[in-house]
Amino acid sequence: MLSPAAQGDERIDAVAHALADGTRRGLLRLVRDGERAAGDLAAAFPGMSRPAVSQHLRVLHEAGLVSIRPNGNHRLYRARTEGLAEVWRFIDEMWADRLARLKQAAEQAARRESGHDGE
């Protein structure tokens, strides 16, 4: 069994892989504000076969970026913002650390300029 950190890394990798493809980003944009049927989504990509669009939707689903709701003979897709949670945490962690160091450096520079460097 994977550790929680390793599981988080796997989710980040799956999301990054899913978002690396322009077609999948386009599909995600189409379902961002509400449910759309697979057929409607396929119609938005006329140069692509329905099975190819379905494959892209499967990758998005496996990455946790879309949910699927069966409705009769249709499958309705909707974006899952929760699917980006691990990625947001990673980005926040990276930036929070950098911003904290930048703040510390700015405060030290301000103290030196004002002659109150704590010495």
Tab-separated table of C-alpha atoms in Angstrom:
chain	number	residue	atom	x	y	z
A	1	MET	CA	0.000	0.000	0.000
A	2	LEU	CA	1.260	3.465	-0.861
A	3	SER	CA	1.884	6.110	1.759
A	4	PRO	CA	-0.421	9.158	1.725
A	5	ALA	CA	2.416	11.251	0.260
A	6	ALA	CA	2.982	8.724	-2.540
A	7	GLN	CA	-0.764	8.594	-3.228
A	8	GLY	CA	-0.820	12.383	-3.454
A	9	ASP	CA	2.115	12.300	-5.868
A	10	GLU	CA	0.297	9.747	-8.039
A	11	ARG	CA	-2.809	11.954	-8.139
A	12	ILE	CA	-0.711	14.977	-9.089
A	13	ASP	CA	0.950	12.940	-11.863
A	14	ALA	CA	-2.436	11.752	-13.166
A	15	VAL	CA	-3.829	15.294	-13.181
A	16	ALA	CA	-0.702	16.689	-14.859
A	17	HIS	CA	-0.884	13.977	-17.528
A	18	ALA	CA	-4.576	14.662	-18.109
A	19	LEU	CA	-4.060	18.421	-18.382
A	20	ALA	CA	-1.009	18.084	-20.640
A	21	ASP	CA	-3.259	17.414	-23.628
A	22	GLY	CA	-5.052	20.317	-25.306
A	23	THR	CA	-8.101	18.234	-26.215
A	24	ARG	CA	-8.586	17.190	-22.603
A	25	ARG	CA	-8.214	20.794	-21.436
A	26	GLY	CA	-10.855	21.754	-23.999
A	27	LEU	CA	-13.197	19.023	-22.753
A	28	LEU	CA	-12.677	20.139	-19.179
A	29	ARG	CA	-13.578	23.718	-20.125
A	30	LEU	CA	-16.781	22.474	-21.766
A	31	VAL	CA	-17.944	20.701	-18.600
A	32	ARG	CA	-16.701	23.305	-16.135
A	33	ASP	CA	-20.072	25.037	-15.701
A	34	GLY	CA	-22.445	22.090	-15.947
A	35	GLU	CA	-23.157	18.600	-17.173
A	36	ARG	CA	-22.752	17.745	-20.830
A	37	ALA	CA	-23.562	14.514	-22.617
A	38	ALA	CA	-20.704	12.596	-24.215
A	39	GLY	CA	-22.313	13.042	-27.642
A	40	ASP	CA	-22.465	16.819	-27.201
A	41	LEU	CA	-18.833	16.851	-26.177
A	42	ALA	CA	-17.840	14.753	-29.181
A	43	ALA	CA	-19.733	17.145	-31.468
A	44	ALA	CA	-17.474	19.965	-30.214
A	45	PHE	CA	-14.506	18.119	-31.773
A	46	PRO	CA	-15.672	17.365	-35.340
A	47	GLY	CA	-12.229	16.248	-36.511
A	48	MET	CA	-12.045	13.549	-33.869
A	49	SER	CA	-13.866	10.232	-33.651
A	50	ARG	CA	-16.300	9.597	-30.796
A	51	PRO	CA	-14.140	6.756	-29.450
A	52	ALA	CA	-11.156	9.127	-29.319
A	53	VAL	CA	-13.195	11.705	-27.386
A	54	SER	CA	-14.399	8.934	-25.067
A	55	GLN	CA	-10.783	7.938	-24.448
A	56	HIS	CA	-9.926	11.515	-23.480
A	57	LEU	CA	-12.943	11.636	-21.157
A	58	ARG	CA	-11.806	8.382	-19.564
A	59	VAL	CA	-8.368	9.889	-18.825
A	60	LEU	CA	-10.043	12.927	-17.243
A	61	HIS	CA	-12.280	10.653	-15.166
A	62	GLU	CA	-9.396	8.455	-14.019
A	63	ALA	CA	-7.518	11.590	-12.951
A	64	GLY	CA	-10.541	12.632	-10.882
A	65	LEU	CA	-11.176	15.738	-12.974
A	66	VAL	CA	-14.670	14.816	-14.201
A	67	SER	CA	-17.580	12.900	-12.752
A	68	ILE	CA	-19.884	10.707	-14.815
A	69	ARG	CA	-23.618	10.420	-14.196
A	70	PRO	CA	-25.539	7.830	-16.197
A	71	ASN	CA	-28.862	9.153	-17.450
A	72	GLY	CA	-30.728	6.577	-19.508
A	73	ASN	CA	-28.590	5.855	-22.555
A	74	HIS	CA	-26.462	8.946	-21.955
A	75	ARG	CA	-23.410	9.571	-19.839
A	76	LEU	CA	-23.276	13.083	-18.453
A	77	TYR	CA	-19.904	14.595	-17.593
A	78	ARG	CA	-19.195	17.408	-15.150
A	79	ALA	CA	-15.930	18.950	-13.958
A	80	ARG	CA	-14.780	18.053	-10.455
A	81	THR	CA	-12.822	20.936	-8.975
A	82	GLU	CA	-11.896	18.630	-6.077
A	83	GLY	CA	-9.766	16.747	-8.586
A	84	LEU	CA	-7.345	19.661	-8.555
A	85	ALA	CA	-6.986	19.721	-4.746
A	86	GLU	CA	-3.639	17.888	-4.590
A	87	VAL	CA	-2.216	20.090	-7.349
A	88	TRP	CA	-3.378	23.268	-5.568
A	89	ARG	CA	-1.835	22.064	-2.303
A	90	PHE	CA	1.450	21.385	-4.085
A	91	ILE	CA	1.453	24.813	-5.757
A	92	ASP	CA	0.489	26.551	-2.510
A	93	GLU	CA	3.267	24.725	-0.674
A	94	MET	CA	5.823	25.730	-3.281
A	95	TRP	CA	4.739	29.375	-3.363
A	96	ALA	CA	4.137	29.760	0.363
A	97	ASP	CA	7.723	28.702	1.036
A	98	ARG	CA	9.098	31.096	-1.594
A	99	LEU	CA	6.881	33.964	-0.481
A	100	ALA	CA	7.893	33.456	3.154
A	101	ARG	CA	11.560	33.640	2.181
A	102	LEU	CA	10.932	36.721	0.038
A	103	LYS	CA	9.092	38.396	2.938
A	104	GLN	CA	11.956	37.573	5.303
A	105	ALA	CA	14.543	38.978	2.875
A	106	ALA	CA	12.490	42.157	2.366
A	107	GLU	CA	12.110	42.651	6.119
A	108	GLN	CA	15.849	42.168	6.651
A	109	ALA	CA	16.630	44.673	3.881
A	110	ALA	CA	14.215	47.179	5.413
A	111	ARG	CA	15.826	46.782	8.843
A	112	ARG	CA	19.299	47.271	7.354
A	113	GLU	CA	18.181	50.408	5.516
A	114	SER	CA	16.616	51.851	8.650
A	115	GLY	CA	19.677	50.982	10.741
A	116	HIS	CA	17.753	48.574	12.985
A	117	ASP	CA	19.244	45.262	11.978
A	118	GLY	CA	19.081	43.833	15.481
A	119	GLU	CA	22.795	44.244	16.241
